[in-house]
Tab-separated table of C-alpha atoms in Angstrom:
chain	number	residue	atom	x	y	z
S	1	MET	CA	22.612	50.373	20.053
S	2	LEU	CA	18.805	50.182	18.598
S	3	THR	CA	19.384	46.400	18.548
S	4	THR	CA	20.500	46.270	22.069
S	5	ILE	CA	17.417	48.239	23.260
S	6	THR	CA	15.143	46.136	21.427
S	7	GLU	CA	16.732	42.506	22.496
S	8	GLY	CA	16.363	44.060	26.096
S	9	ILE	CA	12.689	44.750	25.391
S	10	LEU	CA	12.243	41.054	24.127
S	11	CYS	CA	14.270	39.970	27.585
S	12	CYS	CA	11.692	41.539	29.375
S	13	LEU	CA	8.213	40.081	27.509
S	14	THR	CA	9.962	36.450	27.808
S	15	GLY	CA	11.192	36.507	30.859
S	16	LYS	CA	14.799	34.994	29.149
S	17	ALA	CA	18.269	36.347	29.147
S	18	ALA	CA	19.129	37.513	25.168
S	19	SER	CA	22.052	35.488	25.596
S	20	LEU	CA	24.227	33.891	28.133
S	21	VAL	CA	27.728	34.454	27.262
S	22	LEU	CA	29.150	35.698	23.666
S	23	PRO	CA	30.548	32.923	21.979
S	24	LEU	CA	34.099	32.613	21.412
S	25	GLU	CA	36.276	31.275	18.365
S	26	SER	CA	36.966	27.599	19.145
S	27	SER	CA	40.539	26.558	19.967
S	28	GLU	CA	42.760	23.807	18.233
S	29	PRO	CA	44.530	21.858	20.840
S	30	SER	CA	47.770	23.117	20.254
S	31	ASP	CA	46.910	25.938	22.352
S	32	GLY	CA	46.581	24.708	25.498
S	33	PHE	CA	43.104	24.811	26.061
S	34	GLU	CA	41.130	22.193	27.827
S	35	PHE	CA	37.502	22.205	29.174
S	36	VAL	CA	36.951	20.671	32.653
S	37	GLU	CA	33.603	19.295	34.051
S	38	VAL	CA	34.106	20.473	37.964
S	39	LYS	CA	30.147	19.628	38.539
S	40	PRO	CA	27.917	17.707	36.364
S	41	GLY	CA	26.977	20.089	33.800
S	42	ARG	CA	29.742	22.762	35.081
S	43	VAL	CA	32.526	22.926	32.508
S	44	LEU	CA	34.935	25.572	32.595
S	45	ARG	CA	37.602	26.465	30.362
S	46	VAL	CA	41.664	26.228	31.765
S	47	ARG	CA	44.359	27.196	29.666
S	48	HIS	CA	46.926	24.580	30.824
S	49	ILE	CA	50.204	25.536	28.994
S	50	ILE	CA	53.143	22.658	29.510
S	51	PRO	CA	56.909	23.836	29.411
S	52	GLU	CA	58.832	21.590	27.167
S	53	ARG	CA	61.611	20.026	29.216
S	54	PRO	CA	64.030	17.071	28.617
S	55	MET	CA	62.964	13.913	29.298
S	56	VAL	CA	64.663	12.162	32.562
S	57	THR	CA	65.329	8.758	32.183
S	58	GLU	CA	65.781	6.041	35.170
S	59	GLU	CA	69.220	6.131	34.874
S	60	GLN	CA	69.885	9.372	34.727
S	61	VAL	CA	68.101	9.726	37.779
S	62	ALA	CA	69.872	7.064	40.021
S	63	SER	CA	72.982	8.384	38.770
S	64	LYS	CA	72.109	12.013	40.287
S	65	GLN	CA	70.709	10.327	43.477
S	66	LYS	CA	73.900	8.540	43.719
S	67	THR	CA	75.834	11.757	43.090
S	68	ASP	CA	74.226	13.760	45.596
S	69	ARG	CA	74.579	10.747	48.352
S	70	ASN	CA	78.274	11.276	47.865
S	71	ASP	CA	78.154	14.843	48.282
S	72	ASP	CA	76.193	14.901	51.284
S	73	ASP	CA	78.569	12.416	52.747
S	74	VAL	CA	81.456	15.185	51.719
S	75	GLU	CA	79.415	18.506	52.677
S	76	GLY	CA	77.102	17.350	55.639
S	77	SER	CA	73.672	15.964	56.395
S	78	PRO	CA	71.132	15.148	54.057
S	79	GLU	CA	68.778	17.241	55.824
S	80	GLU	CA	71.163	20.044	56.369
S	81	ASP	CA	71.748	20.284	52.173
S	82	ASN	CA	68.433	20.107	51.373
S	83	GLU	CA	66.895	22.779	53.315
S	84	SER	CA	69.466	24.827	51.908
S	85	ASN	CA	68.577	24.077	48.441
S	86	ILE	CA	64.462	24.693	48.925
S	87	GLY	CA	65.152	28.006	50.565
S	88	SER	CA	64.759	30.145	53.969
S	89	SER	CA	63.157	28.600	56.604
S	90	VAL	CA	61.397	31.543	58.626
S	91	HIS	CA	59.624	32.143	61.664
S	92	CYS	CA	56.166	33.431	61.509
S	93	LYS	CA	54.945	34.178	65.258
S	94	ARG	CA	52.419	36.908	65.596
S	95	LYS	CA	49.377	37.185	68.004
S	96	ILE	CA	46.083	38.839	66.637
S	97	THR	CA	43.409	40.180	69.415
S	98	VAL	CA	40.128	41.515	68.468
S	99	TYR	CA	38.185	43.853	71.023
S	100	ARG	CA	34.940	44.517	71.351
S	101	ASN	CA	35.074	48.408	70.772
S	102	GLY	CA	36.138	47.771	67.083
S	103	GLN	CA	40.106	47.311	67.786
S	104	LEU	CA	42.213	45.081	66.020
S	105	VAL	CA	45.951	44.703	67.339
S	106	ILE	CA	48.663	42.769	65.595
S	107	GLU	CA	51.673	41.653	67.392
S	108	ASN	CA	54.048	40.523	65.383
S	109	LEU	CA	56.404	38.213	67.762
S	110	GLY	CA	58.477	35.972	65.081
S	111	ASP	CA	61.253	37.069	62.916
S	112	ILE	CA	59.272	36.945	59.844
S	113	LEU	CA	59.228	40.625	59.039
S	114	HIS	CA	61.416	43.101	61.103
S	115	SER	CA	63.902	41.084	62.454
S	116	GLU	CA	66.006	38.963	59.929
S	117	ILE	CA	64.142	39.559	56.501
S	118	LEU	CA	62.865	43.353	55.913
S	119	GLN	CA	65.262	46.280	55.828
S	120	CYS	CA	64.427	50.085	56.079
S	121	GLN	CA	66.029	52.134	53.190
S	122	ASP	CA	68.826	53.265	55.422
S	123	GLY	CA	69.747	49.596	56.274
S	124	ASP	CA	68.852	49.230	59.888
S	125	LEU	CA	67.080	46.562	61.042
S	126	GLU	CA	63.261	47.092	62.317
S	127	PRO	CA	62.297	45.765	65.554
S	128	CYS	CA	59.630	43.732	65.968
S	129	SER	CA	56.305	45.600	66.092
S	130	THR	CA	52.561	45.737	66.684
S	131	VAL	CA	49.854	46.898	64.430
S	132	GLU	CA	46.692	48.634	65.705
S	133	VAL	CA	43.860	49.431	63.421
S	134	GLU	CA	40.220	50.092	63.726
S	135	LEU	CA	38.055	47.090	62.355
S	136	ALA	CA	35.853	48.286	59.601
S	137	ASP	CA	32.464	45.766	60.928
S	138	TYR	CA	32.533	47.765	63.718
S	139	LYS	CA	31.191	50.960	65.252
S	140	GLU	CA	33.378	53.262	67.324
S	141	MET	CA	33.280	52.875	71.038
S	142	PRO	CA	35.173	54.901	74.034
S	143	SER	CA	37.587	52.644	75.287
S	144	SER	CA	38.193	54.263	78.708
S	145	PRO	CA	37.090	57.386	79.985
S	146	ASP	CA	38.575	60.867	78.518
S	147	PRO	CA	41.500	62.345	80.590
S	148	ASN	CA	41.029	65.616	79.685
S	149	SER	CA	37.411	65.493	80.682
S	150	ALA	CA	36.505	67.819	84.047
S	151	LEU	CA	36.440	65.332	87.244
S	152	PRO	CA	33.481	65.620	89.123
S	153	GLN	CA	33.226	67.516	92.517
S	154	VAL	CA	32.644	65.524	95.959
S	155	HIS	CA	31.457	67.765	98.551
S	156	SER	CA	32.628	66.710	102.010
S	157	PRO	CA	30.735	67.172	105.811
S	158	LEU	CA	33.201	70.494	105.988
S	159	GLY	CA	32.222	72.162	102.916
S	160	GLU	CA	34.917	71.888	101.321
S	161	HIS	CA	35.081	70.771	97.489
S	162	LYS	CA	37.446	67.649	96.743
S	163	PRO	CA	37.966	66.220	93.441
S	164	ALA	CA	36.752	62.946	93.221
S	165	PRO	CA	38.895	59.896	92.615
S	166	PRO	CA	39.687	59.106	88.847
S	167	PRO	CA	37.681	56.381	87.364
S	168	ARG	CA	39.355	53.100	87.065
S	169	ARG	CA	39.782	52.114	83.853
S	170	ARG	CA	38.337	48.454	83.124
S	171	ARG	CA	40.215	46.198	81.645
S	172	ARG	CA	39.820	45.531	77.770
S	173	LYS	CA	38.505	42.060	77.354
S	174	PRO	CA	39.573	40.484	74.117
S	175	LYS	CA	36.164	39.022	71.981
S	176	ARG	CA	39.041	37.056	70.222
S	177	THR	CA	42.151	36.054	69.801
S	178	VAL	CA	44.231	33.973	67.533
S	179	GLN	CA	47.868	32.689	67.624
S	180	ILE	CA	50.205	32.123	64.735
S	181	ASP	CA	53.241	30.024	65.534
S	182	SER	CA	54.251	28.334	62.634
S	183	LYS	CA	57.231	28.306	60.184
S	184	ARG	CA	57.733	28.579	56.253
S	185	VAL	CA	59.944	27.660	54.080
S	186	ILE	CA	60.475	30.529	51.265
S	187	SER	CA	62.389	29.596	48.067
S	188	SER	CA	63.499	30.847	45.013
S	189	CYS	CA	61.042	29.714	41.885
S	190	LYS	CA	62.355	29.505	38.572
S	191	GLY	CA	60.951	28.497	35.511
S	192	THR	CA	62.743	25.088	35.525
S	193	HIS	CA	61.757	23.825	38.500
S	194	SER	CA	59.123	21.141	38.072
S	195	ASP	CA	57.389	21.129	41.145
S	196	VAL	CA	56.664	24.721	40.289
S	197	ALA	CA	52.631	26.324	38.752
S	198	LEU	CA	51.075	29.629	38.353
S	199	PHE	CA	47.981	29.956	38.695
S	200	PHE	CA	46.059	32.877	37.141
S	201	VAL	CA	42.612	33.846	37.922
S	202	HIS	CA	40.388	36.904	36.804
S	203	GLY	CA	37.948	39.073	37.864
S	204	VAL	CA	34.095	39.988	37.302
S	205	GLY	CA	33.519	40.471	33.649
S	206	GLY	CA	37.028	38.923	32.414
S	207	SER	CA	38.308	35.986	31.107
S	208	LEU	CA	41.557	34.054	30.691
S	209	ASP	CA	42.388	36.448	27.911
S	210	ILE	CA	42.995	39.404	29.946
S	211	TRP	CA	46.401	37.192	30.939
S	212	GLY	CA	47.478	36.548	27.445
S	213	SER	CA	50.764	38.312	27.743
S	214	GLN	CA	51.590	37.085	31.262
S	215	LEU	CA	50.785	33.520	29.836
S	216	ASP	CA	52.797	33.785	26.853
S	217	PHE	CA	56.254	35.593	28.883
S	218	PHE	CA	55.988	32.945	31.839
S	219	SER	CA	55.262	30.117	29.158
S	220	ARG	CA	58.543	31.022	27.337
S	221	LEU	CA	60.558	30.955	30.615
S	222	GLY	CA	59.470	27.378	31.328
S	223	TYR	CA	56.866	28.206	33.899
S	224	ASP	CA	53.714	26.056	33.748
S	225	VAL	CA	51.049	28.075	33.666
S	226	ILE	CA	47.352	27.373	34.882
S	227	ALA	CA	44.247	30.340	33.477
S	228	PRO	CA	40.707	29.241	34.044
S	229	ASP	CA	37.466	30.879	33.020
S	230	LEU	CA	34.930	31.217	35.537
S	231	ALA	CA	31.729	30.513	35.211
S	232	GLY	CA	29.556	32.524	33.175
S	233	HIS	CA	32.691	33.629	31.451
S	234	GLY	CA	34.702	33.388	28.242
S	235	ALA	CA	34.009	30.018	27.347
S	236	SER	CA	33.251	28.502	30.509
S	237	THR	CA	29.010	27.142	30.927
S	238	ALA	CA	26.789	29.755	31.923
S	239	PRO	CA	24.092	28.347	34.020
S	240	HIS	CA	20.897	30.446	34.177
S	241	ILE	CA	20.827	30.272	38.036
S	242	ALA	CA	21.985	32.948	40.207
S	243	ALA	CA	23.118	30.773	42.969
S	244	ALA	CA	25.932	29.050	40.361
S	245	TYR	CA	27.787	32.906	40.986
S	246	THR	CA	28.049	32.979	44.545
S	247	PHE	CA	31.072	33.277	46.241
S	248	TYR	CA	31.190	30.118	47.371
S	249	ALA	CA	30.205	28.222	44.320
S	250	LEU	CA	33.152	29.965	42.116
S	251	ALA	CA	35.017	29.014	44.679
S	252	GLU	CA	34.595	25.423	44.775
S	253	ASP	CA	35.230	25.493	41.268
S	254	LEU	CA	39.100	27.086	41.723
S	255	ARG	CA	39.475	24.426	44.399
S	256	ALA	CA	38.472	21.566	41.821
S	257	ILE	CA	40.672	23.404	39.489
S	258	PHE	CA	43.822	23.933	41.919
S	259	LYS	CA	43.679	20.754	43.265
S	260	ARG	CA	43.954	19.261	39.553
S	261	TYR	CA	46.787	20.941	38.053
S	262	SER	CA	48.780	21.876	41.839
S	263	ARG	CA	52.176	21.243	42.373
S	264	LYS	CA	54.439	20.982	45.256
S	265	ARG	CA	54.901	24.884	44.943
S	266	ASN	CA	52.109	26.803	43.520
S	267	ILE	CA	51.734	30.426	42.982
S	268	LEU	CA	48.538	32.433	42.708
S	269	ILE	CA	48.226	35.734	40.495
S	270	GLY	CA	44.537	37.109	41.255
S	271	HIS	CA	43.336	40.141	39.629
S	272	SER	CA	40.413	42.471	40.971
S	273	TYR	CA	37.368	39.997	42.515
S	274	GLY	CA	40.226	37.076	41.943
S	275	VAL	CA	42.298	38.299	44.342
S	276	SER	CA	39.444	37.205	46.794
S	277	PHE	CA	39.472	33.399	45.440
S	278	CYS	CA	43.474	33.309	45.901
S	279	THR	CA	42.849	34.526	49.454
S	280	PHE	CA	40.514	31.654	49.755
S	281	LEU	CA	43.208	29.332	48.432
S	282	ALA	CA	45.868	30.808	50.457
S	283	HIS	CA	44.313	29.796	53.357
S	284	GLU	CA	42.660	26.963	52.731
S	285	TYR	CA	46.155	25.284	51.349
S	286	PRO	CA	48.894	26.864	53.203
S	287	ASP	CA	51.766	23.970	52.572
S	288	LEU	CA	50.964	24.229	48.976
S	289	VAL	CA	50.601	27.795	48.227
S	290	HIS	CA	54.145	29.074	47.852
S	291	LYS	CA	53.585	33.105	47.365
S	292	VAL	CA	50.589	35.109	45.795
S	293	VAL	CA	50.342	38.212	44.052
S	294	MET	CA	47.100	40.749	44.751
S	295	ILE	CA	46.575	42.847	41.591
S	296	ASN	CA	44.263	45.945	42.586
S	297	GLY	CA	42.106	43.589	44.665
S	298	GLY	CA	40.947	46.061	47.148
S	299	GLY	CA	41.143	45.953	51.274
S	300	PRO	CA	41.206	43.171	53.461
S	301	THR	CA	37.236	43.322	54.201
S	302	ALA	CA	34.279	40.843	54.570
S	303	LEU	CA	32.761	40.666	50.812
S	304	GLU	CA	29.198	41.682	50.971
S	305	PRO	CA	27.094	43.280	47.554
S	306	SER	CA	25.803	46.586	47.984
S	307	LEU	CA	21.963	46.487	47.725
S	308	CYS	CA	21.877	50.453	45.931
S	309	SER	CA	24.393	49.298	43.125
S	310	ILE	CA	23.446	49.670	39.449
S	311	PHE	CA	23.795	45.918	39.177
S	312	GLN	CA	20.520	45.480	41.374
S	313	LEU	CA	18.429	46.573	38.284
S	314	PRO	CA	16.826	43.723	36.085
S	315	SER	CA	18.363	41.831	33.514
S	316	CYS	CA	16.615	42.897	30.744
S	317	VAL	CA	17.711	46.745	32.233
S	318	LEU	CA	21.291	46.016	32.218
S	319	HIS	CA	20.942	45.056	28.826
S	320	CYS	CA	19.839	47.842	27.474
S	321	LEU	CA	22.736	49.490	29.252
S	322	THR	CA	25.486	47.180	28.143
S	323	PRO	CA	26.976	49.964	26.041
S	324	CYS	CA	26.828	52.418	29.038
S	325	LEU	CA	28.470	49.878	30.919
S	326	ALA	CA	30.737	48.763	28.336
S	327	TRP	CA	32.302	52.488	27.868
S	328	SER	CA	31.871	53.228	31.619
S	329	PHE	CA	34.377	50.256	32.165
S	330	LEU	CA	36.634	51.164	29.717
S	331	LYS	CA	36.956	54.809	30.941
S	332	ALA	CA	37.527	53.629	34.477
S	333	GLY	CA	39.502	50.316	34.050
S	334	PHE	CA	42.186	52.282	31.607
S	335	ALA	CA	44.281	54.916	32.361
S	336	ARG	CA	43.978	56.030	28.431
S	337	GLN	CA	40.646	55.626	26.682
S	338	GLY	CA	42.406	55.222	22.713
S	339	ALA	CA	42.276	52.482	20.222
S	340	LYS	CA	44.868	50.604	22.022
S	341	GLU	CA	42.988	50.096	24.609
S	342	LYS	CA	39.739	49.279	22.999
S	343	GLN	CA	41.514	46.921	21.302
S	344	LEU	CA	43.360	45.183	24.384
S	345	LEU	CA	39.778	45.178	25.832
S	346	LYS	CA	38.318	43.369	22.591
S	347	GLN	CA	41.146	41.057	22.275
S	348	GLY	CA	41.102	40.204	25.994
S	349	ASN	CA	37.561	39.180	26.059
S	350	ALA	CA	36.851	41.883	29.309
S	351	PHE	CA	33.169	42.655	30.382
S	352	ASN	CA	32.087	40.365	27.370
S	353	VAL	CA	29.671	38.684	29.856
S	354	SER	CA	25.615	38.420	29.636
S	355	PRO	CA	23.706	41.132	31.801
S	356	PHE	CA	22.391	38.002	33.810
S	357	VAL	CA	25.862	36.612	35.179
S	358	LEU	CA	27.059	40.021	35.708
S	359	ARG	CA	23.979	40.451	37.919
S	360	ALA	CA	24.390	37.700	39.450
S	361	MET	CA	28.180	38.002	40.301
S	362	MET	CA	28.184	41.057	41.891
S	363	SER	CA	24.991	40.096	43.942
S	364	GLY	CA	26.853	36.789	44.789
S	365	GLN	CA	29.766	38.622	46.710
S	366	TYR	CA	28.821	37.429	49.971
S	367	TRP	CA	31.824	36.398	51.914
S	368	PRO	CA	31.428	37.572	55.341
S	369	GLU	CA	34.705	34.862	56.581
S	370	GLY	CA	37.102	37.246	54.548
S	371	ASP	CA	37.643	40.078	57.048
S	372	GLU	CA	40.967	41.187	58.427
S	373	VAL	CA	41.224	38.425	61.284
S	374	TYR	CA	41.482	35.886	57.954
S	375	HIS	CA	43.907	37.999	56.075
S	376	ALA	CA	46.095	38.642	59.261
S	377	GLU	CA	46.355	34.828	59.448
S	378	LEU	CA	48.265	34.374	56.374
S	379	THR	CA	51.814	33.396	56.239
S	380	VAL	CA	52.407	33.262	52.912
S	381	PRO	CA	54.727	36.103	50.946
S	382	ILE	CA	52.391	38.568	49.217
S	383	LEU	CA	52.978	40.964	46.534
S	384	LEU	CA	50.452	43.568	45.987
S	385	VAL	CA	50.373	45.685	42.387
S	386	HIS	CA	48.354	48.973	42.430
S	387	GLY	CA	47.351	51.106	39.532
S	388	MET	CA	47.759	54.619	40.475
S	389	CYS	CA	44.929	55.565	38.162
S	390	ASP	CA	42.848	52.631	38.838
S	391	LYS	CA	39.465	54.207	39.590
S	392	PHE	CA	37.660	51.076	41.144
S	393	VAL	CA	39.999	50.471	44.082
S	394	PRO	CA	41.318	53.310	45.784
S	395	MET	CA	44.895	53.539	46.931
S	396	ASP	CA	44.259	53.286	50.756
S	397	GLU	CA	42.792	49.879	50.144
S	398	ASP	CA	46.277	48.464	48.956
S	399	GLN	CA	47.523	49.818	51.899
S	400	ARG	CA	45.194	48.847	54.555
S	401	MET	CA	45.942	45.344	53.037
S	402	ALA	CA	50.007	45.688	53.143
S	403	GLU	CA	49.430	46.633	57.003
S	404	ILE	CA	47.107	43.724	57.688
S	405	LEU	CA	49.271	40.945	55.848
S	406	LEU	CA	52.146	39.502	57.906
S	407	PHE	CA	54.371	39.521	54.968
S	408	ALA	CA	53.264	41.951	52.008
S	409	PHE	CA	55.280	43.651	50.030
S	410	LEU	CA	53.422	46.847	47.890
S	411	LYS	CA	54.485	47.925	44.683
S	412	VAL	CA	52.524	51.228	42.846
S	413	ILE	CA	52.759	51.115	38.913
S	414	GLU	CA	52.188	55.148	38.011
S	415	GLU	CA	51.095	54.702	34.756
S	416	GLY	CA	48.382	51.923	35.322
S	417	SER	CA	44.948	51.515	36.487
S	418	HIS	CA	42.640	48.945	36.945
S	419	MET	CA	43.606	46.525	33.784
S	420	VAL	CA	47.526	47.493	34.692
S	421	MET	CA	48.301	43.822	33.789
S	422	MET	CA	47.042	44.941	29.851
S	423	GLU	CA	48.345	48.223	29.905
S	424	CYS	CA	51.827	47.455	31.309
S	425	PRO	CA	52.467	44.100	30.291
S	426	ASP	CA	56.291	44.506	30.527
S	427	THR	CA	56.209	46.324	34.011
S	428	VAL	CA	53.990	43.685	35.666
S	429	ASN	CA	55.570	40.638	34.180
S	430	THR	CA	59.162	41.868	35.416
S	431	LEU	CA	58.043	42.895	38.999
S	432	LEU	CA	56.239	39.487	39.006
S	433	HIS	CA	58.613	37.366	37.847
S	434	GLU	CA	61.641	39.105	40.257
S	435	PHE	CA	59.031	38.096	43.200
S	436	PHE	CA	58.643	34.297	41.860
S	437	LEU	CA	62.650	34.476	42.138
S	438	TRP	CA	63.098	36.158	45.699
S	439	GLU	CA	64.170	34.424	48.505
S	440	PRO	CA	64.961	36.056	51.834
S	441	ASP	CA	68.419	35.829	52.821
S	442	MET	CA	69.151	35.362	56.502
S	443	SER	CA	72.035	36.214	56.672
S	444	ARG	CA	71.618	39.777	56.028
S	445	LYS	CA	71.020	40.885	59.769
S	446	ASP	CA	75.480	40.877	59.752
S	447	SER	CA	75.680	42.333	56.450
S	448	SER	CA	74.420	46.026	55.188
S	449	LYS	CA	73.904	45.149	51.547
S	450	THR	CA	70.484	44.820	50.436
S	451	ASP	CA	70.031	42.050	47.705
S	452	THR	CA	66.258	42.168	46.841
S	453	ALA	CA	64.033	43.763	44.208
S	454	LEU	CA	61.342	44.786	45.957
S	455	THR	CA	62.830	47.003	49.111
S	456	ASP	CA	61.725	49.789	47.316
S	457	SER	CA	58.418	49.273	48.115
S	458	LEU	CA	59.266	48.844	51.810
S	459	HIS	CA	58.137	52.521	52.366
S	460	THR	CA	54.496	51.757	52.382
S	461	LEU	CA	54.415	49.529	55.051
S	462	LYS	CA	52.863	51.324	57.817
S	463	ILE	CA	54.204	50.049	60.998
S	464	ASN	CA	53.016	51.274	64.430
S	465	LYS	CA	50.737	53.790	63.327
S	466	PRO	CA	46.826	53.685	63.560
S	467	VAL	CA	44.633	53.385	60.432
S	468	ASP	CA	41.701	56.154	60.216
S	469	LYS	CA	39.217	54.730	58.856
């Protein structure tokens, strides 16, 4: 503690941070670590594990193609056969209307949510629905006169009192209208599929090491896994300039990583602040992003840094407060604060960034485009994972996210907190794997049997109910 305070005083006197990022032990190439220069002088550490698959010769490929052509001639057209092998094609159609009084009305018009795919717990199909919520970015304004208010009295020439006619209700004019009408093919993603890649994105103060259990689990199943360190985190370079840690700068880094390692079908898994980057990539590359997992990501609101946060203090002051901040993170990020959790925090290299990087990351969370409408435009299937004991992200924020998103499942882990993937790795791995393998059954409308592993979480979707701010 005394050393930390001394270094903080020297930081104030010299105007330089004591250290940009704590060093990590060098990794052997066999561990799957790579260093990618996304920009000149901006290098990110990436762990890329490529599964071992049997080599396929050209003769085997030609023989397989010939067999497939023969099967197509017997069973049906190639287009129908390929579509049945790829997955189910679903119709994504919705109308998003934003009014000036702060209302957001989402009309689900297609068959994506409630006609052919999702079922209630009693097995009955839900009709197409409308979601109506209040935008957090607008002030509440009355859209129409109160019908219970007293009507003004009009005095006639004969002295008789007659009630005035009710005022005409003005027809609300929408401020913005978004139409979505597209088809999406959703299929099961197995580790044996060579066109599937998993991307893991950590949040503020973390590193790719927090995904250790997930990377080992899914790489053993044959998945191609990619996990980068954000700038200033883990073993990536830490530029000493605040502009290097804005949302847009980090998003462009991840765009470069995604374009470098992406396959035909990609699944994004984000935690906390990393969820925002997964949302950005899913919005930018709808044809490449197949599914998304959001772990304790919060509500679908635009990002804006808090001006009254402790992270707005000078870097030298934050350096002195590092032990207190680390203890607070341990207390709020884990459901329990025992020796096991402390060891997980150390092994995961979490909250192991310099005060300058921490301050710049928190101050750079400015993303006005990422509002409710931005999230409502996503048509990719999304799994929301929330730790019940999370003290950073309230439960109602993930519930609001489930209401806004077109195609979302919400799963709550009671024994988990903010770092649920480290606390409950087996539960999270099983849940993620079931979601990767999940494929909508379009024949369900003719059958009362439910064959999806995620149906037990559908009760968290609140449809046809307004959301209170």
